[in-house]
């Protein structure tokens, strides 16, 4: 009996040591007192302005694999492959050139833009003389598109078993779309529009006092021939299709862009954190169709405002605290454990300004609630603001600080960079807005 008790005590001691090595108390230092905040404030932003003749071009590539691969989006699928193709998935690129400045707006029908794909693409772009910092990435955030693009535990949980062939396929097709859009360049113009759509986005955190980002924001690229391309953003998650769906699909954004033919259309997920679609229909594909067509209805009521002939394209590094994965309100995995299972990536914000319209590409699911505040802030500075999520890096969810202890999936499972991260990114965004507004005078 004594031997059994001694053995159990040893086991308990080992478990305690393991827990102490892997788990820590969550740090709650106000963000303005942190080292990463001070590092941000000491950073000088390089935002060169280019002017000149406006040229636009666009192209797409099909990224549907030759054979079924895992569906990405929901852990409950457990990495299952899609069984059929409901609608093919694509990567789309719109090229914009003003004088010596250029930017490529690139969006794919994926859950997000996988960092491994960006790394593979970076090497291919360099051979073509294109800088990665001039690519404004985003994704449609479809939860029924292809996976297999990440080898970490979390990546395989949400995207299925890692397959390097998927990464290479995506990198090749991204490159082809970018190069084809560059070859398509011809003289044209850009305009901006926004319209309120109160019917198609809901506050999905289910707490009182929630704020929704209800605007459809868009850039319209028009060639002298009259051909048009639209870049459209909206905040509703692409989740009308649930984890039970095993058909490859673009979700509601596919309905939206297809309905705009013969014009070319690109959809980029906006500030999607906390924002869900409004499901209406008998089947889930009915819901996707109804959501897409309803967004289209409001989009068609927009009024376009011509933009000037100035362009800013920059990629700004964001200093971050050590990452942790929350386990409870007060406990989280230590940074070394996080990096082992979740990966370790730097964070950048993509800054693109066209005339008086500023686009900020975020490395996360960015908060729709924070977006509403930033939109008002930018407007006072004379700027239209567009926030897109999934810029090729990924640091989880960036949510409003008031939600940190709400216990919601977004603020526990997917909150990786700590206390007051929402406030930190809000101030970073305001700093960028301030600098861009100064250059816009």
Short mmCIF file of C-alpha atoms in Angstrom, two decimals:
data_model
loop_
_atom_site.label_atom_id
_atom_site.label_comp_id
_atom_site.label_asym_id
_atom_site.label_seq_id
_atom_site.Cartn_x
_atom_site.Cartn_y
_atom_site.Cartn_z
CA UNK A 1 0.00 0.00 0.00
CA UNK A 2 2.82 2.37 0.87
CA UNK A 3 4.44 1.68 -2.51
CA UNK A 4 1.20 2.56 -4.28
CA UNK A 5 0.84 5.80 -2.32
CA UNK A 6 4.47 6.68 -3.00
CA UNK A 7 3.99 5.99 -6.70
CA UNK A 8 0.86 8.15 -6.82
CA UNK A 9 2.65 11.00 -5.05
CA UNK A 10 5.48 10.81 -7.57
CA UNK A 11 2.97 10.87 -10.44
CA UNK A 12 1.19 13.87 -8.91
CA UNK A 13 4.50 15.66 -8.43
CA UNK A 14 5.47 15.05 -12.06
CA UNK A 15 2.06 16.28 -13.25
CA UNK A 16 2.39 19.40 -11.12
CA UNK A 17 5.82 20.14 -12.59
CA UNK A 18 4.46 19.61 -16.11
CA UNK A 19 1.56 21.96 -15.43
CA UNK A 20 3.88 24.61 -14.00
CA UNK A 21 6.10 24.31 -17.06
CA UNK A 22 3.20 24.56 -19.52
CA UNK A 23 0.70 26.90 -17.83
CA UNK A 24 0.98 30.46 -16.55
CA UNK A 25 -1.27 33.13 -15.14
CA UNK A 26 -2.56 35.58 -17.74
CA UNK A 27 -0.73 38.90 -17.63
CA UNK A 28 -3.08 41.88 -17.28
CA UNK A 29 -0.71 44.81 -17.59
CA UNK A 30 -2.46 47.75 -19.34
CA UNK A 31 -1.19 47.77 -22.91
CA UNK A 32 0.19 51.31 -22.68
CA UNK A 33 2.64 50.10 -20.04
CA UNK A 34 4.00 47.22 -22.12
CA UNK A 35 7.27 46.88 -24.03
CA UNK A 36 5.52 46.11 -27.32
CA UNK A 37 3.47 49.32 -27.06
CA UNK A 38 6.60 51.36 -26.46
CA UNK A 39 8.25 49.63 -29.43
CA UNK A 40 5.29 50.58 -31.63
CA UNK A 41 5.37 54.21 -30.51
CA UNK A 42 9.07 54.46 -31.31
CA UNK A 43 8.55 53.12 -34.82
CA UNK A 44 8.77 55.53 -37.75
CA UNK A 45 6.17 54.79 -40.42
CA UNK A 46 7.38 54.78 -44.02
CA UNK A 47 4.40 55.73 -46.20
CA UNK A 48 5.71 56.92 -49.59
CA UNK A 49 3.16 58.62 -51.85
CA UNK A 50 3.13 57.88 -55.60
CA UNK A 51 1.24 59.83 -58.23
CA UNK A 52 0.74 59.43 -61.95
CA UNK A 53 -1.50 57.97 -64.62
CA UNK A 54 -3.92 55.40 -63.24
CA UNK A 55 -3.84 51.95 -64.85
CA UNK A 56 -5.94 48.96 -63.79
CA UNK A 57 -6.13 45.28 -64.70
CA UNK A 58 -7.54 42.06 -63.32
CA UNK A 59 -7.45 38.27 -63.62
CA UNK A 60 -8.38 35.06 -61.80
CA UNK A 61 -7.19 31.49 -61.46
CA UNK A 62 -9.11 28.39 -60.46
CA UNK A 63 -7.64 26.86 -57.27
CA UNK A 64 -9.89 23.81 -57.13
CA UNK A 65 -7.63 20.75 -56.66
CA UNK A 66 -7.66 17.88 -59.15
CA UNK A 67 -8.78 15.53 -56.37
CA UNK A 68 -10.56 16.04 -53.03
CA UNK A 69 -8.56 17.43 -50.10
CA UNK A 70 -9.64 18.29 -46.55
CA UNK A 71 -12.29 20.95 -46.06
CA UNK A 72 -11.13 23.83 -43.86
CA UNK A 73 -13.18 25.86 -41.41
CA UNK A 74 -14.55 23.70 -38.63
CA UNK A 75 -12.75 21.48 -36.15
CA UNK A 76 -15.86 19.29 -35.93
CA UNK A 77 -15.20 18.02 -39.45
CA UNK A 78 -12.03 16.32 -38.15
CA UNK A 79 -10.17 16.85 -41.41
CA UNK A 80 -12.71 15.13 -43.66
CA UNK A 81 -12.25 15.61 -47.41
CA UNK A 82 -14.93 17.24 -49.51
CA UNK A 83 -17.16 14.76 -51.32
CA UNK A 84 -18.15 16.92 -54.29
CA UNK A 85 -17.73 20.38 -55.79
CA UNK A 86 -20.78 22.60 -55.40
CA UNK A 87 -18.95 25.59 -56.87
CA UNK A 88 -15.28 25.95 -57.75
CA UNK A 89 -12.92 28.16 -55.74
CA UNK A 90 -10.65 30.87 -57.16
CA UNK A 91 -7.94 33.39 -56.46
CA UNK A 92 -8.57 36.84 -57.96
CA UNK A 93 -6.18 39.73 -58.46
CA UNK A 94 -6.79 43.39 -59.30
CA UNK A 95 -3.66 45.32 -60.28
CA UNK A 96 -3.49 49.07 -59.71
CA UNK A 97 -0.66 51.28 -60.94
CA UNK A 98 -0.16 54.99 -60.42
CA UNK A 99 3.12 56.35 -61.74
CA UNK A 100 5.91 54.31 -60.18
CA UNK A 101 3.57 52.90 -57.53
CA UNK A 102 1.70 49.62 -57.76
CA UNK A 103 -0.43 47.35 -55.62
CA UNK A 104 -2.17 44.04 -56.24
CA UNK A 105 -5.43 43.33 -54.42
CA UNK A 106 -5.43 39.54 -54.09
CA UNK A 107 -8.26 37.55 -52.53
CA UNK A 108 -8.83 33.80 -52.49
CA UNK A 109 -11.85 31.67 -51.72
CA UNK A 110 -10.17 30.29 -48.61
CA UNK A 111 -10.68 30.32 -44.85
CA UNK A 112 -7.71 32.69 -44.68
CA UNK A 113 -4.45 33.32 -46.55
CA UNK A 114 -2.09 30.63 -45.18
CA UNK A 115 1.34 31.90 -44.06
CA UNK A 116 3.04 28.90 -45.71
CA UNK A 117 1.49 29.90 -49.04
CA UNK A 118 2.72 33.47 -48.58
CA UNK A 119 6.25 32.23 -47.90
CA UNK A 120 6.21 30.05 -51.02
CA UNK A 121 4.75 32.88 -53.09
CA UNK A 122 7.31 35.39 -51.81
CA UNK A 123 10.13 33.49 -53.51
CA UNK A 124 8.21 33.26 -56.78
CA UNK A 125 7.32 36.97 -56.75
CA UNK A 126 10.92 37.99 -56.15
CA UNK A 127 11.91 36.26 -59.38
CA UNK A 128 9.31 38.42 -61.15
CA UNK A 129 10.47 41.69 -59.58
CA UNK A 130 7.31 42.07 -57.49
CA UNK A 131 7.59 43.02 -53.81
CA UNK A 132 5.50 41.14 -51.28
CA UNK A 133 4.73 44.42 -49.54
CA UNK A 134 2.80 45.52 -52.63
CA UNK A 135 0.31 42.64 -52.33
CA UNK A 136 -2.86 43.45 -50.40
CA UNK A 137 -4.04 39.97 -49.40
CA UNK A 138 -7.41 38.94 -48.08
CA UNK A 139 -9.75 35.95 -48.24
CA UNK A 140 -13.47 35.37 -48.58
CA UNK A 141 -13.28 33.39 -45.31
CA UNK A 142 -15.34 30.52 -46.69
CA UNK A 143 -15.60 27.73 -44.13
CA UNK A 144 -16.19 25.20 -46.92
CA UNK A 145 -13.03 25.63 -48.99
CA UNK A 146 -9.82 23.65 -49.27
CA UNK A 147 -7.50 22.93 -46.35
CA UNK A 148 -4.25 21.04 -45.94
CA UNK A 149 -2.14 24.21 -45.91
CA UNK A 150 -0.71 24.16 -42.35
CA UNK A 151 1.35 21.61 -40.39
CA UNK A 152 0.76 22.91 -36.84
CA UNK A 153 -1.69 21.23 -34.47
CA UNK A 154 -4.16 24.10 -34.75
CA UNK A 155 -3.73 24.30 -38.52
CA UNK A 156 -4.54 20.62 -38.91
CA UNK A 157 -7.46 20.90 -36.49
CA UNK A 158 -9.18 23.54 -38.63
CA UNK A 159 -7.68 22.72 -42.02
CA UNK A 160 -7.08 18.97 -42.05
CA UNK A 161 -3.89 17.00 -42.60
CA UNK A 162 -1.03 19.04 -44.01
CA UNK A 163 -0.33 18.55 -47.71
CA UNK A 164 2.64 20.43 -49.23
CA UNK A 165 1.13 19.88 -52.69
CA UNK A 166 -1.79 22.12 -51.68
CA UNK A 167 0.63 24.87 -50.63
CA UNK A 168 2.49 24.64 -53.95
CA UNK A 169 -0.76 24.60 -55.94
CA UNK A 170 -1.98 27.74 -54.21
CA UNK A 171 1.36 29.55 -54.54
CA UNK A 172 1.51 28.78 -58.27
CA UNK A 173 -2.08 29.85 -58.94
CA UNK A 174 -1.67 33.03 -56.85
CA UNK A 175 1.40 33.91 -58.92
CA UNK A 176 -0.40 33.27 -62.21
CA UNK A 177 -3.34 35.49 -61.20
CA UNK A 178 -1.03 38.32 -60.10
CA UNK A 179 1.06 38.20 -63.28
CA UNK A 180 -2.02 37.99 -65.50
CA UNK A 181 -3.56 41.04 -63.81
CA UNK A 182 -0.31 42.95 -64.41
CA UNK A 183 -0.41 42.03 -68.12
CA UNK A 184 -4.01 43.27 -68.26
CA UNK A 185 -3.15 46.81 -67.11
CA UNK A 186 -4.61 49.67 -69.12
CA UNK A 187 -5.54 53.26 -68.40
CA UNK A 188 -8.52 53.75 -66.14
CA UNK A 189 -9.86 55.19 -62.89
CA UNK A 190 -10.90 54.20 -59.35
CA UNK A 191 -13.93 55.22 -57.32
CA UNK A 192 -15.21 54.44 -53.82
CA UNK A 193 -18.65 53.65 -52.45
CA UNK A 194 -20.29 52.60 -49.22
CA UNK A 195 -23.85 51.70 -48.38
CA UNK A 196 -25.56 50.48 -45.21
CA UNK A 197 -26.93 46.93 -45.23
CA UNK A 198 -28.76 46.41 -41.94
CA UNK A 199 -30.43 43.16 -43.01
CA UNK A 200 -27.57 40.73 -43.58
CA UNK A 201 -25.21 40.90 -40.60
CA UNK A 202 -25.90 39.89 -37.00
CA UNK A 203 -23.97 40.28 -33.76
CA UNK A 204 -23.00 36.68 -33.06
CA UNK A 205 -21.49 37.03 -29.58
CA UNK A 206 -24.99 37.29 -28.05
CA UNK A 207 -24.16 39.85 -25.38
CA UNK A 208 -26.11 43.06 -24.72
CA UNK A 209 -24.79 46.28 -26.21
CA UNK A 210 -23.19 44.67 -29.24
CA UNK A 211 -22.34 46.91 -32.20
CA UNK A 212 -22.51 45.72 -35.81
CA UNK A 213 -20.51 46.95 -38.77
CA UNK A 214 -23.31 47.24 -41.33
CA UNK A 215 -21.58 48.89 -44.29
CA UNK A 216 -20.78 47.37 -47.66
CA UNK A 217 -17.61 49.14 -48.79
CA UNK A 218 -16.24 48.90 -52.30
CA UNK A 219 -13.71 50.13 -54.81
CA UNK A 220 -14.70 50.24 -58.48
CA UNK A 221 -11.96 49.99 -61.10
CA UNK A 222 -13.01 51.23 -64.54
CA UNK A 223 -11.01 50.96 -67.75
CA UNK A 224 -11.36 53.51 -70.54
CA UNK A 225 -13.08 50.73 -72.50
CA UNK A 226 -15.84 50.76 -69.88
CA UNK A 227 -14.94 47.35 -68.41
CA UNK A 228 -15.32 47.27 -64.63
CA UNK A 229 -14.01 45.38 -61.64
CA UNK A 230 -15.41 45.63 -58.12
CA UNK A 231 -13.59 45.03 -54.83
CA UNK A 232 -16.28 44.46 -52.21
CA UNK A 233 -16.00 44.07 -48.44
CA UNK A 234 -18.62 43.17 -45.86
CA UNK A 235 -18.42 42.07 -42.22
CA UNK A 236 -20.68 39.00 -42.12
CA UNK A 237 -18.77 35.74 -41.63
CA UNK A 238 -18.96 33.27 -44.54
CA UNK A 239 -20.62 30.62 -42.39
CA UNK A 240 -24.04 30.08 -43.92
CA UNK A 241 -22.71 26.57 -44.66
CA UNK A 242 -22.16 24.63 -41.43
CA UNK A 243 -19.69 21.94 -40.34
CA UNK A 244 -22.12 19.34 -41.69
CA UNK A 245 -21.52 20.49 -45.26
CA UNK A 246 -19.05 18.35 -47.23
CA UNK A 247 -19.30 20.14 -50.58
CA UNK A 248 -16.60 22.55 -51.76
CA UNK A 249 -18.08 26.04 -51.94
CA UNK A 250 -17.37 29.79 -51.79
CA UNK A 251 -20.42 30.31 -49.54
CA UNK A 252 -22.46 33.50 -50.01
CA UNK A 253 -19.60 35.57 -51.45
CA UNK A 254 -19.60 33.28 -54.49
CA UNK A 255 -23.24 34.08 -55.13
CA UNK A 256 -22.48 37.78 -54.83
CA UNK A 257 -19.54 37.92 -57.26
CA UNK A 258 -21.19 35.57 -59.77
CA UNK A 259 -24.28 37.78 -59.80
CA UNK A 260 -22.19 40.78 -60.85
CA UNK A 261 -21.10 39.24 -64.16
CA UNK A 262 -20.08 40.31 -66.76
CA UNK A 263 -18.18 42.68 -64.46
CA UNK A 264 -15.20 41.22 -62.62
CA UNK A 265 -15.65 41.10 -58.84
CA UNK A 266 -13.39 40.39 -55.89
CA UNK A 267 -14.73 39.79 -52.39
CA UNK A 268 -12.61 40.45 -49.30
CA UNK A 269 -13.76 39.62 -45.79
CA UNK A 270 -14.13 42.82 -43.82
CA UNK A 271 -14.04 43.23 -40.04
CA UNK A 272 -15.63 39.85 -39.39
CA UNK A 273 -14.91 39.26 -35.68
CA UNK A 274 -18.21 39.22 -33.81
CA UNK A 275 -20.18 39.47 -37.06
CA UNK A 276 -22.29 36.63 -38.49
CA UNK A 277 -24.55 36.23 -41.55
CA UNK A 278 -28.32 36.23 -41.32
CA UNK A 279 -29.49 32.72 -42.25
CA UNK A 280 -32.70 32.62 -44.27
CA UNK A 281 -33.77 29.59 -46.30
CA UNK A 282 -34.85 25.96 -46.26
CA UNK A 283 -31.39 24.54 -46.89
CA UNK A 284 -27.94 25.94 -46.15
CA UNK A 285 -27.31 26.60 -49.82
CA UNK A 286 -30.61 28.52 -49.88
CA UNK A 287 -29.20 30.56 -47.01
CA UNK A 288 -25.98 31.22 -48.93
CA UNK A 289 -27.94 32.26 -52.02
CA UNK A 290 -30.29 34.54 -50.07
CA UNK A 291 -27.43 36.19 -48.17
CA UNK A 292 -25.46 36.81 -51.37
CA UNK A 293 -28.42 38.20 -53.30
CA UNK A 294 -29.48 40.42 -50.41
CA UNK A 295 -25.99 41.92 -50.12
CA UNK A 296 -26.09 42.42 -53.90
CA UNK A 297 -29.40 44.30 -53.58
CA UNK A 298 -27.87 46.82 -51.20
CA UNK A 299 -24.60 47.01 -53.12
CA UNK A 300 -26.53 48.04 -56.23
CA UNK A 301 -27.87 51.10 -54.34
CA UNK A 302 -24.39 52.56 -53.83
CA UNK A 303 -23.21 55.96 -55.09
CA UNK A 304 -19.64 56.04 -56.36
CA UNK A 305 -17.18 58.84 -55.58
CA UNK A 306 -14.15 59.26 -57.88
CA UNK A 307 -10.78 58.96 -56.15
CA UNK A 308 -7.62 60.94 -56.83
CA UNK A 309 -4.46 59.79 -58.55
CA UNK A 310 -2.33 59.14 -55.45
CA UNK A 311 -1.26 55.75 -54.15
CA UNK A 312 0.39 54.56 -50.93
CA UNK A 313 1.45 50.95 -50.53
CA UNK A 314 3.32 49.84 -47.40
CA UNK A 315 3.68 46.86 -45.07
CA UNK A 316 4.14 47.80 -41.42
CA UNK A 317 5.47 45.43 -38.78
CA UNK A 318 3.51 45.33 -35.51
CA UNK A 319 5.44 44.54 -32.28
CA UNK A 320 3.60 41.91 -30.27
CA UNK A 321 3.73 40.46 -26.76
CA UNK A 322 4.60 36.80 -26.25
CA UNK A 323 1.66 34.65 -27.46
CA UNK A 324 -0.43 32.50 -25.15
CA UNK A 325 -3.46 30.24 -25.58
CA UNK A 326 -6.14 30.88 -22.97
CA UNK A 327 -7.38 27.92 -20.95
CA UNK A 328 -9.54 29.75 -18.40
CA UNK A 329 -10.24 33.34 -17.42
CA UNK A 330 -6.92 33.56 -15.59
CA UNK A 331 -4.74 30.75 -16.97
CA UNK A 332 -3.07 30.21 -20.35
CA UNK A 333 -0.46 28.03 -22.01
CA UNK A 334 3.06 29.41 -21.81
CA UNK A 335 4.51 31.01 -24.97
CA UNK A 336 6.81 28.07 -25.77
CA UNK A 337 3.83 25.71 -25.73
CA UNK A 338 1.83 28.05 -27.93
CA UNK A 339 4.61 28.28 -30.50
CA UNK A 340 5.01 24.51 -30.53
CA UNK A 341 1.37 23.82 -31.30
CA UNK A 342 0.12 27.02 -32.93
CA UNK A 343 3.18 28.30 -34.81
CA UNK A 344 5.12 31.53 -34.47
CA UNK A 345 4.59 34.33 -36.97
CA UNK A 346 5.34 38.03 -37.09
CA UNK A 347 2.45 40.44 -37.53
CA UNK A 348 2.14 43.10 -40.20
CA UNK A 349 -0.56 45.55 -41.27
CA UNK A 350 -0.93 46.15 -45.00
CA UNK A 351 -1.50 49.84 -45.70
CA UNK A 352 -3.00 50.82 -49.05
CA UNK A 353 -4.30 54.31 -49.76
CA UNK A 354 -5.99 55.26 -53.02
CA UNK A 355 -6.86 58.95 -53.08
CA UNK A 356 -8.64 59.64 -49.78
CA UNK A 357 -9.57 55.98 -49.21
CA UNK A 358 -7.44 53.96 -46.80
CA UNK A 359 -7.44 50.17 -46.73
CA UNK A 360 -5.90 48.40 -43.73
CA UNK A 361 -5.21 44.68 -44.18
CA UNK A 362 -5.17 42.96 -40.79
CA UNK A 363 -3.41 39.70 -39.81
CA UNK A 364 -6.48 38.41 -38.01
CA UNK A 365 -10.22 38.15 -37.76
CA UNK A 366 -10.60 41.87 -36.99
CA UNK A 367 -13.41 43.22 -34.81
CA UNK A 368 -16.48 44.70 -36.46
CA UNK A 369 -17.13 46.66 -33.27
CA UNK A 370 -13.69 48.29 -33.35
CA UNK A 371 -14.17 48.94 -37.07
CA UNK A 372 -17.24 51.09 -36.38
CA UNK A 373 -15.17 53.29 -34.04
CA UNK A 374 -12.25 53.49 -36.47
CA UNK A 375 -14.57 54.38 -39.34
CA UNK A 376 -15.85 57.41 -37.42
CA UNK A 377 -12.29 58.38 -36.47
CA UNK A 378 -11.08 58.20 -40.08
CA UNK A 379 -14.05 60.19 -41.34
CA UNK A 380 -13.10 63.08 -39.04
CA UNK A 381 -9.66 62.99 -40.66
CA UNK A 382 -11.14 63.23 -44.16
CA UNK A 383 -10.59 59.56 -45.04
CA UNK A 384 -12.79 56.69 -46.11
CA UNK A 385 -11.70 53.57 -44.18
CA UNK A 386 -11.85 49.95 -45.32
CA UNK A 387 -10.57 47.17 -43.05
CA UNK A 388 -9.93 43.73 -44.50
CA UNK A 389 -9.03 40.62 -42.53
CA UNK A 390 -6.57 37.76 -43.35
CA UNK A 391 -3.59 39.59 -44.85
CA UNK A 392 -1.29 36.57 -45.10
CA UNK A 393 -0.31 36.42 -41.43
CA UNK A 394 -2.60 35.20 -38.68
CA UNK A 395 -2.67 36.04 -34.95
CA UNK A 396 -6.18 34.85 -34.07
CA UNK A 397 -9.05 37.22 -33.24
CA UNK A 398 -8.72 40.91 -32.45
CA UNK A 399 -11.81 41.79 -30.41
CA UNK A 400 -13.08 44.70 -28.34
CA UNK A 401 -11.46 44.76 -24.88
CA UNK A 402 -14.85 44.80 -23.15
CA UNK A 403 -15.33 41.21 -24.37
CA UNK A 404 -12.09 39.78 -22.98
CA UNK A 405 -13.76 38.03 -20.04
CA UNK A 406 -16.98 37.16 -21.85
CA UNK A 407 -16.08 33.47 -22.21
CA UNK A 408 -16.94 33.46 -25.90
CA UNK A 409 -15.07 31.27 -28.41
CA UNK A 410 -13.58 34.35 -30.07
CA UNK A 411 -12.11 35.69 -26.82
CA UNK A 412 -10.92 32.42 -25.29
CA UNK A 413 -10.00 29.80 -27.90
CA UNK A 414 -8.93 32.35 -30.52
CA UNK A 415 -7.54 35.17 -28.36
CA UNK A 416 -3.79 34.60 -28.61
CA UNK A 417 -2.13 37.92 -27.86
CA UNK A 418 -3.51 38.85 -24.56
CA UNK A 419 -5.18 41.43 -22.49
CA UNK A 420 -6.23 44.69 -24.22
CA UNK A 421 -5.04 43.52 -27.63
CA UNK A 422 -8.13 45.15 -29.14
CA UNK A 423 -7.25 48.52 -27.64
CA UNK A 424 -3.66 48.14 -28.82
CA UNK A 425 -4.65 47.46 -32.45
CA UNK A 426 -7.24 50.23 -32.33
CA UNK A 427 -4.54 52.74 -31.33
CA UNK A 428 -2.16 51.38 -33.96
CA UNK A 429 -4.87 51.88 -36.58
CA UNK A 430 -5.53 55.42 -35.38
CA UNK A 431 -1.80 56.20 -35.58
CA UNK A 432 -1.72 54.97 -39.18
CA UNK A 433 -4.85 56.97 -40.00
CA UNK A 434 -3.22 60.09 -38.54
CA UNK A 435 -0.09 59.65 -40.64
CA UNK A 436 -2.02 58.93 -43.83
CA UNK A 437 -4.28 61.94 -43.23
CA UNK A 438 -1.22 64.19 -42.95
CA UNK A 439 0.07 62.93 -46.31
CA UNK A 440 -3.39 63.39 -47.85
CA UNK A 441 -3.35 67.17 -47.37
#
